[in-house]
mmCIF file with all atom_site columns, C-alpha atoms and ligand atoms in Angstrom:
data_model
loop_
_atom_site.group_PDB
_atom_site.id
_atom_site.type_symbol
_atom_site.label_atom_id
_atom_site.label_alt_id
_atom_site.label_comp_id
_atom_site.label_asym_id
_atom_site.label_entity_id
_atom_site.label_seq_id
_atom_site.pdbx_PDB_ins_code
_atom_site.Cartn_x
_atom_site.Cartn_y
_atom_site.Cartn_z
_atom_site.occupancy
_atom_site.B_iso_or_equiv
_atom_site.pdbx_formal_charge
_atom_site.auth_seq_id
_atom_site.auth_comp_id
_atom_site.auth_asym_id
_atom_site.auth_atom_id
_atom_site.pdbx_PDB_model_num
ATOM   1   C  CA  . MET R 1 1   ? 24.759  -2.769 20.022  1.00 46.00 ? 1   MET R CA  1
ATOM   2   C  CA  . SER R 1 2   ? 21.925  -4.302 21.970  1.00 47.00 ? 2   SER R CA  1
ATOM   3   C  CA  . THR R 1 3   ? 18.504  -3.486 20.589  1.00 45.00 ? 3   THR R CA  1
ATOM   4   C  CA  . THR R 1 4   ? 16.557  -6.358 22.211  1.00 50.00 ? 4   THR R CA  1
ATOM   5   C  CA  . SER R 1 5   ? 15.341  -4.211 25.095  1.00 66.00 ? 5   SER R CA  1
ATOM   6   C  CA  . THR R 1 6   ? 14.239  -1.257 23.022  1.00 86.00 ? 6   THR R CA  1
ATOM   7   C  CA  . MET R 1 7   ? 10.554  -0.577 23.446  1.00 93.00 ? 7   MET R CA  1
ATOM   8   C  CA  . ILE R 1 8   ? 8.313   1.263  21.009  1.00 93.00 ? 8   ILE R CA  1
ATOM   9   C  CA  . CYS R 1 9   ? 5.018   3.063  21.720  1.00 94.00 ? 9   CYS R CA  1
ATOM   10  C  CA  . THR R 1 10  ? 2.862   2.393  18.687  1.00 91.00 ? 10  THR R CA  1
ATOM   11  C  CA  . ARG R 1 11  ? 0.493   5.191  19.640  1.00 92.00 ? 11  ARG R CA  1
ATOM   12  C  CA  . CYS R 1 12  ? 3.066   7.950  20.104  1.00 92.00 ? 12  CYS R CA  1
ATOM   13  C  CA  . ASN R 1 13  ? 5.040   6.278  17.324  1.00 90.00 ? 13  ASN R CA  1
ATOM   14  C  CA  . LYS R 1 14  ? 8.376   6.675  19.032  1.00 88.00 ? 14  LYS R CA  1
ATOM   15  C  CA  . ALA R 1 15  ? 10.953  4.764  21.000  1.00 88.00 ? 15  ALA R CA  1
ATOM   16  C  CA  . SER R 1 16  ? 10.367  4.712  24.728  1.00 89.00 ? 16  SER R CA  1
ATOM   17  C  CA  . GLY R 1 17  ? 12.671  4.322  27.712  1.00 87.00 ? 17  GLY R CA  1
ATOM   18  C  CA  . ASP R 1 18  ? 9.805   2.868  29.768  1.00 89.00 ? 18  ASP R CA  1
ATOM   19  C  CA  . VAL R 1 19  ? 9.587   -0.855 30.443  1.00 87.00 ? 19  VAL R CA  1
ATOM   20  C  CA  . ASP R 1 20  ? 5.909   -1.843 30.235  1.00 90.00 ? 20  ASP R CA  1
ATOM   21  C  CA  . LYS R 1 21  ? 3.610   1.082  29.524  1.00 94.00 ? 21  LYS R CA  1
ATOM   22  C  CA  . CYS R 1 22  ? 4.217   4.415  27.803  1.00 94.00 ? 22  CYS R CA  1
ATOM   23  C  CA  . SER R 1 23  ? 4.546   7.210  30.333  1.00 92.00 ? 23  SER R CA  1
ATOM   24  C  CA  . THR R 1 24  ? 3.044   9.702  27.850  1.00 93.00 ? 24  THR R CA  1
ATOM   25  C  CA  . CYS R 1 25  ? -0.160  7.923  26.785  1.00 95.00 ? 25  CYS R CA  1
ATOM   26  C  CA  . GLY R 1 26  ? -0.395  4.756  28.867  1.00 94.00 ? 26  GLY R CA  1
ATOM   27  C  CA  . THR R 1 27  ? -0.392  2.375  25.902  1.00 94.00 ? 27  THR R CA  1
ATOM   28  C  CA  . ARG R 1 28  ? 1.335   -0.987 26.315  1.00 94.00 ? 28  ARG R CA  1
ATOM   29  C  CA  . LEU R 1 29  ? 4.684   -0.869 24.638  1.00 94.00 ? 29  LEU R CA  1
ATOM   30  C  CA  . SER R 1 30  ? 5.768   -3.169 21.849  1.00 93.00 ? 30  SER R CA  1
ATOM   31  C  CA  . THR R 1 31  ? 9.305   -4.483 21.528  1.00 93.00 ? 31  THR R CA  1
ATOM   32  C  CA  . LEU R 1 32  ? 11.383  -3.260 18.662  1.00 91.00 ? 32  LEU R CA  1
ATOM   33  C  CA  . LYS R 1 33  ? 11.569  -6.876 17.465  1.00 92.00 ? 33  LYS R CA  1
ATOM   34  C  CA  . SER R 1 34  ? 7.848   -7.289 17.215  1.00 93.00 ? 34  SER R CA  1
ATOM   35  C  CA  . GLN R 1 35  ? 7.564   -3.995 15.380  1.00 93.00 ? 35  GLN R CA  1
ATOM   36  C  CA  . GLN R 1 36  ? 10.301  -5.142 13.005  1.00 94.00 ? 36  GLN R CA  1
ATOM   37  C  CA  . ARG R 1 37  ? 8.375   -8.336 12.362  1.00 95.00 ? 37  ARG R CA  1
ATOM   38  C  CA  . ARG R 1 38  ? 5.345   -6.211 11.404  1.00 94.00 ? 38  ARG R CA  1
ATOM   39  C  CA  . GLY R 1 39  ? 7.668   -4.192 9.239   1.00 96.00 ? 39  GLY R CA  1
ATOM   40  C  CA  . TRP R 1 40  ? 8.681   -7.291 7.299   1.00 97.00 ? 40  TRP R CA  1
ATOM   41  C  CA  . THR R 1 41  ? 5.019   -8.271 6.940   1.00 96.00 ? 41  THR R CA  1
ATOM   42  C  CA  . ALA R 1 42  ? 4.161   -4.803 5.594   1.00 95.00 ? 42  ALA R CA  1
ATOM   43  C  CA  . LEU R 1 43  ? 7.147   -4.957 3.217   1.00 97.00 ? 43  LEU R CA  1
ATOM   44  C  CA  . GLY R 1 44  ? 6.108   -8.396 1.964   1.00 97.00 ? 44  GLY R CA  1
ATOM   45  C  CA  . ALA R 1 45  ? 2.479   -7.347 1.502   1.00 96.00 ? 45  ALA R CA  1
ATOM   46  C  CA  . GLY R 1 46  ? 3.587   -4.222 -0.369  1.00 96.00 ? 46  GLY R CA  1
ATOM   47  C  CA  . ALA R 1 47  ? 5.983   -6.173 -2.582  1.00 97.00 ? 47  ALA R CA  1
ATOM   48  C  CA  . PHE R 1 48  ? 3.271   -8.766 -3.334  1.00 97.00 ? 48  PHE R CA  1
ATOM   49  C  CA  . LEU R 1 49  ? 0.839   -5.980 -4.245  1.00 94.00 ? 49  LEU R CA  1
ATOM   50  C  CA  . VAL R 1 50  ? 3.345   -4.365 -6.610  1.00 97.00 ? 50  VAL R CA  1
ATOM   51  C  CA  . VAL R 1 51  ? 4.271   -7.652 -8.367  1.00 97.00 ? 51  VAL R CA  1
ATOM   52  C  CA  . PHE R 1 52  ? 0.699   -9.034 -8.471  1.00 96.00 ? 52  PHE R CA  1
ATOM   53  C  CA  . MET R 1 53  ? -0.906  -5.815 -9.700  1.00 94.00 ? 53  MET R CA  1
ATOM   54  C  CA  . SER R 1 54  ? 1.840   -5.227 -12.319 1.00 95.00 ? 54  SER R CA  1
ATOM   55  C  CA  . ALA R 1 55  ? 1.230   -8.736 -13.653 1.00 96.00 ? 55  ALA R CA  1
ATOM   56  C  CA  . VAL R 1 56  ? -2.583  -8.213 -13.802 1.00 94.00 ? 56  VAL R CA  1
ATOM   57  C  CA  . TRP R 1 57  ? -2.009  -4.769 -15.324 1.00 92.00 ? 57  TRP R CA  1
ATOM   58  C  CA  . ILE R 1 58  ? 0.174   -6.152 -18.142 1.00 92.00 ? 58  ILE R CA  1
ATOM   59  C  CA  . TRP R 1 59  ? -2.336  -8.961 -18.705 1.00 91.00 ? 59  TRP R CA  1
ATOM   60  C  CA  . VAL R 1 60  ? -5.324  -6.570 -18.878 1.00 87.00 ? 60  VAL R CA  1
ATOM   61  C  CA  . ASP R 1 61  ? -3.489  -4.196 -21.167 1.00 83.00 ? 61  ASP R CA  1
ATOM   62  C  CA  . ARG R 1 62  ? -2.595  -7.000 -23.556 1.00 85.00 ? 62  ARG R CA  1
ATOM   63  C  CA  . LEU R 1 63  ? -6.135  -8.197 -23.470 1.00 81.00 ? 63  LEU R CA  1
ATOM   64  C  CA  . LEU R 1 64  ? -7.542  -4.762 -24.320 1.00 76.00 ? 64  LEU R CA  1
ATOM   65  C  CA  . ILE R 1 65  ? -4.914  -3.917 -26.915 1.00 72.00 ? 65  ILE R CA  1
ATOM   66  C  CA  . GLY R 1 66  ? -5.269  -7.390 -28.479 1.00 68.00 ? 66  GLY R CA  1
ATOM   67  C  CA  . GLY R 1 67  ? -8.951  -6.864 -29.352 1.00 63.00 ? 67  GLY R CA  1
ATOM   68  C  CA  . ASP R 1 68  ? -10.395 -4.252 -31.642 1.00 61.00 ? 68  ASP R CA  1
ATOM   69  C  CA  . TYR R 1 69  ? -11.781 -2.369 -28.662 1.00 56.00 ? 69  TYR R CA  1
ATOM   70  C  CA  . GLN R 1 70  ? -9.701  0.720  -29.305 1.00 58.00 ? 70  GLN R CA  1
ATOM   71  C  CA  . ARG R 1 71  ? -12.011 1.967  -32.033 1.00 67.00 ? 71  ARG R CA  1
ATOM   72  C  CA  . ASP R 1 72  ? -14.619 2.514  -29.377 1.00 75.00 ? 72  ASP R CA  1
ATOM   73  C  CA  . ALA R 1 73  ? -14.085 5.864  -27.700 1.00 79.00 ? 73  ALA R CA  1
ATOM   74  C  CA  . THR R 1 74  ? -15.819 4.717  -24.469 1.00 78.00 ? 74  THR R CA  1
ATOM   75  C  CA  . THR R 1 75  ? -13.541 1.697  -24.168 1.00 78.00 ? 75  THR R CA  1
ATOM   76  C  CA  . ALA R 1 76  ? -10.451 3.783  -24.933 1.00 80.00 ? 76  ALA R CA  1
ATOM   77  C  CA  . SER R 1 77  ? -11.446 6.105  -22.080 1.00 84.00 ? 77  SER R CA  1
ATOM   78  C  CA  . PHE R 1 78  ? -12.223 3.086  -19.894 1.00 84.00 ? 78  PHE R CA  1
ATOM   79  C  CA  . THR R 1 79  ? -8.752  1.629  -20.596 1.00 85.00 ? 79  THR R CA  1
ATOM   80  C  CA  . GLY R 1 80  ? -7.207  4.970  -19.702 1.00 89.00 ? 80  GLY R CA  1
ATOM   81  C  CA  . LYS R 1 81  ? -8.986  5.063  -16.311 1.00 91.00 ? 81  LYS R CA  1
ATOM   82  C  CA  . ILE R 1 82  ? -8.143  1.422  -15.604 1.00 90.00 ? 82  ILE R CA  1
ATOM   83  C  CA  . ASN R 1 83  ? -4.482  2.220  -16.270 1.00 92.00 ? 83  ASN R CA  1
ATOM   84  C  CA  . VAL R 1 84  ? -4.641  5.063  -13.789 1.00 95.00 ? 84  VAL R CA  1
ATOM   85  C  CA  . ALA R 1 85  ? -6.320  2.786  -11.225 1.00 95.00 ? 85  ALA R CA  1
ATOM   86  C  CA  . PHE R 1 86  ? -3.585  0.102  -11.671 1.00 95.00 ? 86  PHE R CA  1
ATOM   87  C  CA  . ALA R 1 87  ? -0.859  2.760  -11.422 1.00 96.00 ? 87  ALA R CA  1
ATOM   88  C  CA  . LEU R 1 88  ? -2.339  4.056  -8.145  1.00 97.00 ? 88  LEU R CA  1
ATOM   89  C  CA  . VAL R 1 89  ? -2.499  0.549  -6.618  1.00 96.00 ? 89  VAL R CA  1
ATOM   90  C  CA  . VAL R 1 90  ? 1.162   -0.038 -7.618  1.00 97.00 ? 90  VAL R CA  1
ATOM   91  C  CA  . VAL R 1 91  ? 2.080   3.290  -6.032  1.00 97.00 ? 91  VAL R CA  1
ATOM   92  C  CA  . ALA R 1 92  ? 0.209   2.251  -2.839  1.00 97.00 ? 92  ALA R CA  1
ATOM   93  C  CA  . GLY R 1 93  ? 2.223   -1.015 -2.881  1.00 97.00 ? 93  GLY R CA  1
ATOM   94  C  CA  . VAL R 1 94  ? 5.492   0.956  -3.269  1.00 97.00 ? 94  VAL R CA  1
ATOM   95  C  CA  . PHE R 1 95  ? 4.527   3.122  -0.305  1.00 96.00 ? 95  PHE R CA  1
ATOM   96  C  CA  . GLY R 1 96  ? 3.842   -0.089 1.653   1.00 96.00 ? 96  GLY R CA  1
ATOM   97  C  CA  . VAL R 1 97  ? 7.268   -1.438 0.786   1.00 97.00 ? 97  VAL R CA  1
ATOM   98  C  CA  . ILE R 1 98  ? 9.054   1.786  1.837   1.00 96.00 ? 98  ILE R CA  1
ATOM   99  C  CA  . ASN R 1 99  ? 7.014   1.982  5.033   1.00 95.00 ? 99  ASN R CA  1
ATOM   100 C  CA  . GLY R 1 100 ? 7.815   -1.635 5.861   1.00 96.00 ? 100 GLY R CA  1
ATOM   101 C  CA  . ARG R 1 101 ? 11.485  -1.048 5.179   1.00 96.00 ? 101 ARG R CA  1
ATOM   102 C  CA  . LEU R 1 102 ? 11.484  1.946  7.525   1.00 94.00 ? 102 LEU R CA  1
ATOM   103 C  CA  . MET R 1 103 ? 9.649   -0.043 10.163  1.00 94.00 ? 103 MET R CA  1
ATOM   104 C  CA  . VAL R 1 104 ? 12.263  -2.829 9.972   1.00 95.00 ? 104 VAL R CA  1
ATOM   105 C  CA  . GLN R 1 105 ? 14.981  -0.217 10.457  1.00 92.00 ? 105 GLN R CA  1
ATOM   106 C  CA  . SER R 1 106 ? 13.493  1.926  13.231  1.00 90.00 ? 106 SER R CA  1
ATOM   107 C  CA  . GLY R 1 107 ? 10.359  0.126  14.455  1.00 90.00 ? 107 GLY R CA  1
ATOM   108 C  CA  . ARG R 1 108 ? 8.329   3.189  13.706  1.00 90.00 ? 108 ARG R CA  1
ATOM   109 C  CA  . ARG R 1 109 ? 5.640   3.726  11.141  1.00 89.00 ? 109 ARG R CA  1
ATOM   110 C  CA  . ASN R 1 110 ? 5.884   6.649  8.762   1.00 90.00 ? 110 ASN R CA  1
ATOM   111 C  CA  . ARG R 1 111 ? 2.589   8.452  8.964   1.00 90.00 ? 111 ARG R CA  1
ATOM   112 C  CA  . VAL R 1 112 ? 3.138   10.461 5.773   1.00 93.00 ? 112 VAL R CA  1
ATOM   113 C  CA  . LEU R 1 113 ? 3.779   7.279  3.818   1.00 94.00 ? 113 LEU R CA  1
ATOM   114 C  CA  . LEU R 1 114 ? 0.745   5.499  5.361   1.00 93.00 ? 114 LEU R CA  1
ATOM   115 C  CA  . PHE R 1 115 ? -1.382  8.548  4.510   1.00 95.00 ? 115 PHE R CA  1
ATOM   116 C  CA  . GLY R 1 116 ? -0.098  8.465  0.922   1.00 96.00 ? 116 GLY R CA  1
ATOM   117 C  CA  . LEU R 1 117 ? -0.767  4.717  0.775   1.00 95.00 ? 117 LEU R CA  1
ATOM   118 C  CA  . VAL R 1 118 ? -4.433  5.113  1.879   1.00 96.00 ? 118 VAL R CA  1
ATOM   119 C  CA  . ILE R 1 119 ? -4.982  8.096  -0.471  1.00 97.00 ? 119 ILE R CA  1
ATOM   120 C  CA  . ALA R 1 120 ? -3.498  6.181  -3.421  1.00 97.00 ? 120 ALA R CA  1
ATOM   121 C  CA  . PHE R 1 121 ? -5.558  3.089  -2.643  1.00 95.00 ? 121 PHE R CA  1
ATOM   122 C  CA  . VAL R 1 122 ? -8.843  4.979  -2.201  1.00 97.00 ? 122 VAL R CA  1
ATOM   123 C  CA  . SER R 1 123 ? -8.222  6.954  -5.396  1.00 97.00 ? 123 SER R CA  1
ATOM   124 C  CA  . ALA R 1 124 ? -7.568  3.677  -7.242  1.00 96.00 ? 124 ALA R CA  1
ATOM   125 C  CA  . LEU R 1 125 ? -10.905 2.241  -6.021  1.00 95.00 ? 125 LEU R CA  1
ATOM   126 C  CA  . PHE R 1 126 ? -12.671 5.489  -6.927  1.00 95.00 ? 126 PHE R CA  1
ATOM   127 C  CA  . VAL R 1 127 ? -11.155 5.567  -10.450 1.00 95.00 ? 127 VAL R CA  1
ATOM   128 C  CA  . ALA R 1 128 ? -11.928 1.871  -11.014 1.00 92.00 ? 128 ALA R CA  1
ATOM   129 C  CA  . CYS R 1 129 ? -15.517 2.369  -9.898  1.00 92.00 ? 129 CYS R CA  1
ATOM   130 C  CA  . SER R 1 130 ? -16.069 5.393  -12.146 1.00 90.00 ? 130 SER R CA  1
ATOM   131 C  CA  . ALA R 1 131 ? -14.464 3.491  -15.040 1.00 88.00 ? 131 ALA R CA  1
ATOM   132 C  CA  . SER R 1 132 ? -16.774 0.486  -14.562 1.00 82.00 ? 132 SER R CA  1
ATOM   133 C  CA  . ASN R 1 133 ? -19.865 2.707  -14.128 1.00 83.00 ? 133 ASN R CA  1
ATOM   134 C  CA  . MET R 1 134 ? -19.050 4.523  -17.310 1.00 74.00 ? 134 MET R CA  1
ATOM   135 C  CA  . TYR R 1 135 ? -18.574 1.331  -19.251 1.00 62.00 ? 135 TYR R CA  1
ATOM   136 C  CA  . HIS R 1 136 ? -21.727 -0.409 -18.114 1.00 62.00 ? 136 HIS R CA  1
ATOM   137 C  CA  . GLY R 1 137 ? -23.793 2.765  -18.283 1.00 54.00 ? 137 GLY R CA  1
ATOM   138 C  CA  . SER R 1 138 ? -23.273 3.319  -21.992 1.00 49.00 ? 138 SER R CA  1
HETATM 139 ZN ZN1 . ZN  E 2 .   ? 2.744   6.622  23.986  1.00 62.26 ? 201 ZN  E ZN1 1
#
């Protein structure tokens, strides 16, 4: 099976039979290989995010549980929010890994996954911000 000549339109997000430019939207086509390379990059970045954030998450949890912070209701609530923020970032990383894996296979991005990734990441930032505001504001 020869896949070297397969071209992908990144705008229409589909394989194209055209050689240079997409006949539908006029965008310059990418080769399947270059899209697959991007897929590996996305997969690596997602995997790094999952591993790195999980490590920081465990570290922060140990730090918070280790002290006598839990008696403070504000800090307990802060810890809860931080846990949610970390979980959302890990979820975003997992979406990135799945999206990268699909891109390596087909050369196409999965818009639903990318949408989920962005939503999870923005929610994580939002939760982290509200947690830190709450903590410093008291
Ligand atoms: Zn196109």
